[in-house]
Short mmCIF file of C-alpha atoms in Angstrom, two decimals:
data_model
loop_
_atom_site.label_atom_id
_atom_site.label_comp_id
_atom_site.label_asym_id
_atom_site.label_seq_id
_atom_site.Cartn_x
_atom_site.Cartn_y
_atom_site.Cartn_z
CA MET V 1117 -63.04 19.97 -14.81
CA GLY V 1118 -60.86 17.77 -12.22
CA ILE V 1119 -60.16 14.24 -12.06
CA PHE V 1120 -62.95 13.56 -9.52
CA ASP V 1121 -65.42 15.54 -11.40
CA LYS V 1122 -65.12 13.33 -14.54
CA LEU V 1123 -65.10 10.25 -12.66
CA PHE V 1124 -68.65 10.93 -10.93
CA ARG V 1125 -70.45 13.35 -13.07
CA ARG V 1126 -73.15 10.82 -14.01
CA ASN V 1127 -73.93 10.41 -10.34
CA LYS V 1128 -76.20 13.16 -8.94
CA ASN V 1129 -75.79 12.12 -5.47
CA VAL V 1130 -72.30 12.78 -5.18
CA GLU V 1131 -70.82 16.36 -4.56
CA THR V 1132 -68.22 17.31 -6.89
CA GLU V 1133 -65.34 19.41 -6.29
CA GLU V 1134 -61.78 20.06 -8.18
CA VAL V 1135 -58.91 17.94 -7.00
CA GLU V 1136 -56.11 19.99 -5.43
CA LYS V 1137 -53.19 20.62 -7.77
CA VAL V 1138 -51.07 17.54 -8.15
CA GLU V 1139 -47.73 17.41 -5.97
CA GLU V 1140 -44.30 16.54 -7.75
CA LYS V 1141 -43.46 13.47 -5.69
CA LYS V 1142 -45.79 10.54 -6.73
CA GLU V 1143 -46.23 9.54 -2.71
CA GLU V 1144 -47.54 12.68 -1.87
CA LEU V 1145 -49.85 13.00 -4.70
CA LYS V 1146 -51.22 9.23 -3.60
CA GLU V 1147 -51.51 9.94 -0.32
CA GLU V 1148 -53.62 13.29 -1.49
CA ILE V 1149 -56.04 11.29 -3.67
CA GLN V 1150 -56.77 8.87 -1.04
CA GLU V 1151 -57.62 11.40 1.47
CA GLU V 1152 -59.95 13.40 -1.18
CA ILE V 1153 -61.44 10.03 -1.71
CA LYS V 1154 -62.15 9.50 1.91
CA GLU V 1155 -63.49 13.13 2.87
CA GLU V 1156 -65.36 13.98 -0.14
CA VAL V 1157 -66.34 10.71 -1.77
CA LYS V 1158 -69.29 8.55 -0.14
CA VAL V 1159 -68.81 5.41 -2.15
CA GLU V 1160 -72.48 3.85 -2.68
CA SER V 1161 -71.62 0.84 -4.54
CA THR V 1162 -69.02 -1.96 -5.34
CA GLU V 1163 -68.90 -0.41 -8.74
CA ASN V 1164 -68.00 3.10 -7.60
CA THR V 1165 -65.22 1.64 -5.53
CA GLU V 1166 -63.55 -0.23 -8.39
CA ASN V 1167 -63.68 2.98 -10.36
CA ILE V 1168 -62.05 4.96 -8.02
CA GLU V 1169 -59.26 2.55 -7.21
CA LYS V 1170 -58.76 2.36 -11.19
CA VAL V 1171 -58.23 6.18 -11.47
CA GLU V 1172 -56.18 6.57 -8.48
CA ASN V 1173 -53.94 3.90 -9.90
CA GLU V 1174 -53.74 5.11 -13.54
CA VAL V 1175 -52.97 8.72 -12.00
CA VAL V 1176 -50.22 7.22 -9.92
CA GLU V 1177 -48.93 5.44 -12.72
CA GLU V 1178 -48.72 8.60 -14.99
CA VAL V 1179 -46.86 10.69 -12.27
CA THR V 1180 -44.68 7.76 -11.88
CA LYS V 1181 -43.76 8.25 -15.79
CA VAL V 1182 -43.31 11.61 -15.74
CA GLU V 1183 -40.93 11.70 -12.52
CA GLU V 1184 -38.83 9.10 -13.19
CA PRO V 1185 -36.23 9.95 -16.29
CA VAL V 1186 -35.25 7.51 -18.96
CA LYS V 1187 -32.60 5.58 -17.78
CA VAL V 1188 -30.34 4.32 -20.71
CA ASN V 1189 -29.17 0.68 -20.66
CA ILE V 1190 -25.39 1.00 -20.84
CA SER V 1191 -25.08 -3.03 -21.34
CA GLN V 1192 -27.45 -3.17 -24.36
CA ARG V 1193 -25.95 0.06 -26.06
CA LEU V 1194 -22.46 -1.05 -25.73
CA THR V 1195 -23.37 -4.70 -27.35
CA LYS V 1196 -20.98 -4.01 -30.20
CA SER V 1197 -18.23 -3.90 -27.81
CA LYS V 1198 -19.07 -6.79 -25.60
CA GLU V 1199 -19.34 -8.81 -28.62
CA GLY V 1200 -16.15 -7.46 -29.88
CA PHE V 1201 -13.38 -6.58 -27.53
CA PHE V 1202 -14.44 -7.84 -24.30
CA SER V 1203 -15.90 -10.94 -25.57
CA LYS V 1204 -12.23 -11.80 -27.17
CA LEU V 1205 -10.75 -11.08 -23.91
CA LYS V 1206 -12.61 -13.03 -21.67
CA ASN V 1207 -12.37 -16.23 -24.31
CA ILE V 1208 -8.38 -15.90 -24.09
CA PHE V 1209 -8.60 -17.03 -20.63
CA THR V 1210 -11.67 -19.26 -20.87
CA SER V 1211 -9.95 -21.29 -23.90
CA LYS V 1212 -6.97 -21.74 -21.84
CA SER V 1213 -6.64 -24.55 -19.35
CA LYS V 1214 -3.05 -23.38 -17.90
CA ILE V 1215 -1.27 -20.15 -17.46
CA ASP V 1216 1.64 -19.69 -20.15
CA ASP V 1217 3.20 -17.06 -22.14
CA SER V 1218 0.62 -17.56 -24.83
CA ILE V 1219 -1.76 -16.06 -22.77
CA TYR V 1220 0.26 -12.82 -22.35
CA GLU V 1221 0.89 -12.75 -25.96
CA GLU V 1222 -2.46 -12.88 -27.19
CA LEU V 1223 -3.88 -10.60 -24.61
CA GLU V 1224 -1.41 -7.81 -25.72
CA ASP V 1225 -2.08 -8.36 -29.42
CA LEU V 1226 -6.05 -8.13 -28.38
CA LEU V 1227 -5.33 -4.67 -26.10
CA ILE V 1228 -3.44 -2.80 -28.92
CA GLN V 1229 -5.84 -4.00 -31.76
CA SER V 1230 -8.65 -2.76 -29.58
CA ASP V 1231 -7.45 0.85 -28.94
CA VAL V 1232 -6.06 0.37 -25.33
CA GLY V 1233 -2.59 1.70 -26.40
CA LEU V 1234 0.91 0.47 -26.46
CA GLY V 1235 1.74 2.25 -23.02
CA MET V 1236 -1.00 0.91 -21.13
CA THR V 1237 -0.93 -2.63 -22.66
CA THR V 1238 2.67 -2.66 -21.68
CA ASN V 1239 1.90 -1.57 -17.98
CA LEU V 1240 -1.25 -3.83 -17.86
CA ILE V 1241 0.71 -6.65 -19.12
CA ASN V 1242 3.79 -6.51 -16.39
CA ASP V 1243 1.55 -5.55 -13.59
CA LEU V 1244 -0.38 -8.68 -14.37
CA GLU V 1245 2.12 -11.12 -14.72
CA LYS V 1246 3.43 -9.92 -11.17
CA LYS V 1247 0.12 -10.19 -9.65
CA VAL V 1248 -0.44 -13.85 -11.02
CA LYS V 1249 2.91 -14.72 -9.61
CA ALA V 1250 2.98 -13.32 -6.40
CA ASN V 1251 -0.54 -14.43 -5.47
CA LYS V 1252 0.56 -18.12 -7.03
CA ILE V 1253 -2.41 -18.05 -9.45
CA SER V 1254 -2.80 -21.22 -11.33
CA GLU V 1255 -6.57 -20.68 -12.82
CA THR V 1256 -6.74 -18.86 -16.08
CA SER V 1257 -10.57 -17.64 -14.42
CA GLU V 1258 -8.92 -15.90 -11.81
CA VAL V 1259 -6.53 -13.72 -14.14
CA TYR V 1260 -9.07 -12.87 -16.20
CA GLU V 1261 -10.42 -11.25 -12.86
CA ILE V 1262 -7.42 -9.85 -11.74
CA LEU V 1263 -6.98 -8.25 -15.18
CA LYS V 1264 -10.55 -6.49 -15.03
CA GLY V 1265 -9.48 -5.21 -11.55
CA LEU V 1266 -6.38 -3.51 -13.21
CA MET V 1267 -8.53 -2.26 -16.05
CA SER V 1268 -11.24 -0.95 -13.66
CA GLU V 1269 -8.89 0.82 -10.93
CA PHE V 1270 -7.96 4.14 -12.83
CA LEU V 1271 -11.21 4.67 -14.15
CA LEU V 1272 -13.16 4.19 -10.60
CA SER V 1273 -10.53 6.44 -8.98
CA GLN V 1274 -11.36 9.35 -11.30
CA ASP V 1275 -13.91 12.12 -10.39
CA SER V 1276 -16.14 11.99 -13.61
CA LYS V 1277 -18.80 14.67 -12.19
CA VAL V 1278 -19.25 18.20 -13.88
CA HIS V 1279 -19.93 20.28 -10.78
CA LEU V 1280 -21.88 23.22 -11.35
CA LYS V 1281 -21.57 25.77 -8.41
CA ASP V 1282 -24.36 28.14 -7.50
CA ASN V 1283 -24.58 32.23 -7.56
CA ARG V 1284 -21.63 31.88 -10.36
CA ILE V 1285 -21.04 31.47 -14.17
CA ASN V 1286 -20.04 27.74 -14.75
CA VAL V 1287 -18.14 27.95 -18.04
CA ILE V 1288 -17.83 24.63 -20.21
CA LEU V 1289 -15.33 24.98 -22.71
CA ILE V 1290 -16.19 22.14 -25.58
CA VAL V 1291 -13.23 21.46 -28.01
CA GLY V 1292 -12.65 18.81 -30.91
CA VAL V 1293 -12.00 18.42 -34.56
CA ASN V 1294 -14.62 18.60 -36.81
CA GLY V 1295 -16.88 15.41 -37.49
CA VAL V 1296 -16.96 14.06 -33.56
CA GLY V 1297 -20.43 15.16 -32.98
CA LYS V 1298 -19.42 18.34 -31.07
CA THR V 1299 -22.20 21.00 -32.01
CA THR V 1300 -24.90 17.97 -31.17
CA THR V 1301 -23.08 17.32 -27.88
CA ILE V 1302 -23.37 20.92 -26.89
CA GLY V 1303 -26.94 21.13 -27.78
CA LYS V 1304 -27.83 17.59 -25.67
CA LEU V 1305 -25.86 19.38 -22.66
CA ALA V 1306 -27.75 22.49 -23.15
CA LEU V 1307 -31.04 20.44 -22.93
CA LYS V 1308 -29.95 18.40 -19.85
CA TYR V 1309 -29.12 21.85 -17.88
CA LYS V 1310 -31.85 23.33 -18.95
CA LYS V 1311 -34.28 20.36 -17.59
CA LEU V 1312 -32.14 20.86 -14.63
CA GLY V 1313 -33.50 24.32 -14.06
CA LYS V 1314 -30.46 26.01 -15.14
CA LYS V 1315 -30.11 29.61 -17.01
CA VAL V 1316 -28.20 28.16 -19.74
CA LEU V 1317 -26.42 30.57 -22.77
CA LEU V 1318 -24.36 29.13 -25.61
CA GLY V 1319 -21.40 30.90 -27.29
CA ALA V 1320 -21.04 29.97 -31.24
CA GLY V 1321 -16.98 29.92 -31.21
CA ASP V 1322 -16.97 28.14 -34.14
CA THR V 1323 -16.81 31.14 -36.78
CA PHE V 1324 -14.80 29.39 -39.64
CA ARG V 1325 -16.94 26.19 -40.54
CA ALA V 1326 -19.72 27.07 -43.08
CA ALA V 1327 -23.33 26.39 -40.93
CA ALA V 1328 -21.84 25.95 -37.70
CA VAL V 1329 -23.50 29.09 -36.20
CA GLU V 1330 -26.87 28.05 -37.83
CA GLN V 1331 -26.49 24.59 -36.53
CA LEU V 1332 -25.99 25.56 -32.96
CA GLU V 1333 -28.75 28.57 -33.23
CA GLU V 1334 -31.19 25.21 -34.16
CA TRP V 1335 -30.16 23.43 -30.96
CA ALA V 1336 -30.55 26.95 -28.95
CA ARG V 1337 -33.96 27.06 -30.48
CA ARG V 1338 -34.96 23.46 -29.66
CA ALA V 1339 -33.62 23.93 -26.22
CA ASP V 1340 -34.97 27.31 -25.52
CA VAL V 1341 -31.56 28.92 -24.72
CA ASP V 1342 -29.79 31.96 -25.52
CA ILE V 1343 -27.02 32.45 -27.88
CA VAL V 1344 -24.37 34.95 -28.60
CA LYS V 1345 -22.88 34.69 -32.03
CA GLY V 1346 -20.79 36.66 -34.49
CA ARG V 1347 -20.61 37.25 -38.05
CA GLU V 1348 -19.07 34.13 -40.10
CA GLY V 1349 -15.15 34.61 -40.14
CA ALA V 1350 -15.36 36.62 -36.98
CA ASP V 1351 -12.63 36.56 -34.20
CA PRO V 1352 -13.82 33.34 -31.96
CA ALA V 1353 -12.01 35.08 -28.84
CA SER V 1354 -14.13 38.20 -29.45
CA VAL V 1355 -17.48 35.92 -29.46
CA VAL V 1356 -16.40 34.21 -26.02
CA TYR V 1357 -15.80 37.77 -24.42
CA ASP V 1358 -19.22 38.79 -26.01
CA THR V 1359 -20.77 35.55 -24.53
CA LEU V 1360 -19.03 36.17 -21.05
CA SER V 1361 -20.15 39.50 -20.89
CA LYS V 1362 -24.01 38.77 -21.33
CA ALA V 1363 -23.60 35.99 -18.94
CA GLU V 1364 -22.86 38.56 -16.09
CA VAL V 1365 -25.73 40.98 -17.18
CA THR V 1366 -28.20 37.87 -17.27
CA LYS V 1367 -26.97 35.91 -14.59
CA ALA V 1368 -26.53 32.76 -16.73
CA ASP V 1369 -25.71 29.42 -14.65
CA VAL V 1370 -23.99 27.81 -17.21
CA VAL V 1371 -22.09 28.91 -20.08
CA ILE V 1372 -21.28 26.47 -23.04
CA ILE V 1373 -18.79 27.50 -25.57
CA ASP V 1374 -18.18 26.01 -28.95
CA THR V 1375 -14.84 26.15 -30.63
CA ALA V 1376 -13.30 25.89 -34.21
CA GLY V 1377 -12.82 22.18 -35.05
CA ARG V 1378 -10.47 22.14 -37.83
CA LEU V 1379 -7.75 19.76 -37.49
CA HIS V 1380 -5.51 19.48 -34.61
CA ASN V 1381 -2.20 19.75 -36.04
CA LYS V 1382 -3.06 23.42 -37.47
CA ALA V 1383 -0.83 25.84 -35.39
CA ASN V 1384 -3.29 28.52 -35.78
CA LEU V 1385 -6.11 26.92 -34.25
CA MET V 1386 -4.37 26.18 -31.30
CA ARG V 1387 -2.91 29.30 -31.11
CA GLU V 1388 -7.01 30.40 -31.02
CA LEU V 1389 -7.78 28.46 -28.28
CA GLU V 1390 -5.14 29.69 -26.39
CA LYS V 1391 -6.31 32.99 -26.93
CA ILE V 1392 -10.08 31.80 -25.53
CA ASN V 1393 -8.54 30.34 -22.76
CA ASN V 1394 -7.03 33.76 -21.59
CA ILE V 1395 -10.25 35.32 -22.32
CA ILE V 1396 -12.23 33.16 -20.03
CA LYS V 1397 -9.60 33.55 -17.33
CA LYS V 1398 -9.42 37.28 -17.55
CA LYS V 1399 -13.46 37.18 -17.28
CA ILE V 1400 -14.14 34.68 -14.77
CA GLY V 1401 -10.79 35.27 -12.61
CA GLU V 1402 -9.42 32.32 -10.66
CA GLN V 1403 -12.36 29.87 -10.73
CA GLU V 1404 -11.94 26.55 -12.19
CA TYR V 1405 -13.85 25.91 -15.45
CA GLU V 1406 -14.40 22.71 -17.57
CA SER V 1407 -12.63 22.36 -20.79
CA LEU V 1408 -13.75 19.05 -22.43
CA LEU V 1409 -12.76 17.54 -25.44
CA VAL V 1410 -14.87 15.66 -27.89
CA ILE V 1411 -13.62 12.47 -29.17
CA ASP V 1412 -15.17 9.85 -31.47
CA GLY V 1413 -15.01 6.75 -29.88
CA THR V 1414 -14.94 5.04 -33.37
CA THR V 1415 -11.47 6.55 -34.23
CA GLY V 1416 -9.33 4.56 -31.80
CA GLN V 1417 -5.81 5.76 -31.55
CA ASN V 1418 -6.40 8.77 -33.72
CA GLY V 1419 -8.78 10.30 -30.76
CA LEU V 1420 -5.87 9.46 -28.43
CA ASN V 1421 -3.64 11.49 -30.48
CA GLN V 1422 -6.25 14.48 -30.91
CA ALA V 1423 -6.34 14.12 -26.94
CA LYS V 1424 -2.40 14.88 -26.80
CA GLU V 1425 -2.65 17.87 -28.85
CA PHE V 1426 -5.47 19.77 -27.39
CA ASN V 1427 -4.37 18.91 -23.89
CA SER V 1428 -1.21 20.95 -24.72
CA VAL V 1429 -2.92 24.17 -25.22
CA THR V 1430 -5.84 23.83 -23.29
CA ASP V 1431 -5.20 22.38 -20.12
CA LEU V 1432 -8.18 19.60 -20.60
CA THR V 1433 -10.24 18.88 -17.54
CA GLY V 1434 -12.05 15.87 -19.46
CA PHE V 1435 -13.60 14.13 -22.20
CA ILE V 1436 -16.66 13.23 -23.90
CA VAL V 1437 -16.40 9.93 -25.84
CA THR V 1438 -19.19 9.92 -28.29
CA LYS V 1439 -20.44 7.05 -30.75
CA LEU V 1440 -19.73 4.43 -28.33
CA ASP V 1441 -22.61 2.40 -28.96
CA GLY V 1442 -20.81 2.14 -32.85
CA THR V 1443 -17.40 0.63 -31.90
CA ALA V 1444 -16.60 -3.10 -31.54
CA LYS V 1445 -13.42 -2.11 -29.63
CA GLY V 1446 -13.84 0.25 -27.06
CA GLY V 1447 -10.35 0.36 -25.84
CA ILE V 1448 -10.43 4.38 -26.35
CA VAL V 1449 -12.21 4.68 -22.91
CA PHE V 1450 -9.22 3.05 -21.00
CA SER V 1451 -6.16 4.90 -22.84
CA VAL V 1452 -7.67 8.45 -23.04
CA SER V 1453 -8.09 8.39 -19.38
CA GLU V 1454 -4.68 6.25 -18.57
CA GLU V 1455 -2.52 8.27 -20.99
CA LEU V 1456 -3.59 11.78 -19.84
CA LYS V 1457 -4.88 11.03 -16.19
CA LYS V 1458 -7.95 13.29 -16.95
CA PRO V 1459 -11.52 11.63 -16.52
CA ILE V 1460 -14.32 11.10 -18.78
CA LYS V 1461 -17.33 13.33 -18.14
CA PHE V 1462 -19.92 12.03 -20.43
CA ILE V 1463 -20.36 9.07 -22.94
CA GLY V 1464 -22.28 9.29 -26.02
CA LEU V 1465 -24.17 5.94 -26.73
CA GLY V 1466 -27.07 6.90 -29.44
CA GLU V 1467 -28.51 10.09 -31.11
CA LYS V 1468 -31.46 10.83 -28.67
CA ILE V 1469 -31.14 13.20 -26.00
CA GLU V 1470 -31.01 10.91 -23.25
CA ASP V 1471 -28.18 9.08 -25.06
CA LEU V 1472 -25.36 11.69 -24.01
CA ILE V 1473 -25.05 10.34 -20.11
CA GLU V 1474 -22.87 11.46 -17.18
CA PHE V 1475 -20.17 8.92 -17.25
CA ASN V 1476 -20.24 6.48 -14.18
CA ALA V 1477 -17.26 4.39 -14.20
CA LYS V 1478 -18.66 1.63 -11.90
CA ASP V 1479 -21.82 1.01 -14.15
CA PHE V 1480 -19.61 1.16 -17.26
CA VAL V 1481 -17.23 -1.54 -15.86
CA GLU V 1482 -20.09 -3.48 -14.62
CA ALA V 1483 -21.78 -3.53 -17.86
CA ILE V 1484 -18.71 -4.70 -20.32
CA PHE V 1485 -17.28 -6.95 -18.26
CA ASN V 1486 -20.40 -8.98 -17.13
#
């Protein structure tokens, strides 16, 4: 029974007719309903008119809810960092009446404590002093704005998009130590791309950690995507080879590969990653692919050290920073990008599927500084 059948089933003088299939776009749906009402329904009373308008509004409202994706409020999710690091950062300038060496000393201490890193901190302080002198700045509030600009520049200049190409296998290799949320991140990515209409295939390349394959299988089930796995302790490179072979046969759009996550200072892990990268290059040729390191945003400089180690063998194309909603520091976002000159592709702001979002530098900067 269609919408208009239900509305007018008690009115014997009004002809019934099923509503045409609801179009995806809400504007088209609204116009269609209005047209149906005009052509098929003869309104005989004010009461019927009010009922029609009510149903029309309810239907359009429901379509709006379905079509518009949940938008994560970044500012709210970064409350800890805003009340911690960035609040203290702003306070350094608002609490001072004049520009002197104490401002730069306090700023240096805060930046280092907040995981921005010694190298970037030194560069920021030097550049800040030069700009302040060159522009003959005297107001402390203006110094804050210059610092904001300096910290934002390199984030805004990097391409944080994962560019998927049509008619080819898009490989996303996920690396990182155990405990950073690697498997969960893979599951969320699979769900995201599945919802975009992509044919997704998972490769269970972490064959060493107990229950790693089982966890990835569960995510594959939730996302309703295929998975290729090997027995526990199997050669990860062989699983990657089998995964890409299946992707070729099934014409998968996106292949997301999990890898072992033992400590980054283990030489055998790094050799394994090298083998995996070689397999990928042999299977897909010279085309580019994503090699993304998952970093726990609460680990600070340890995460930066991990990034350096992994980048030495996997040639990372970017980062996924998880658990940013749980840290009062947040400087890792700046230091990891500046140190390795690689972009952040996704950030994790919670446990739900929609809490893993594509990193938008402009939105991030506005959220934390304002």
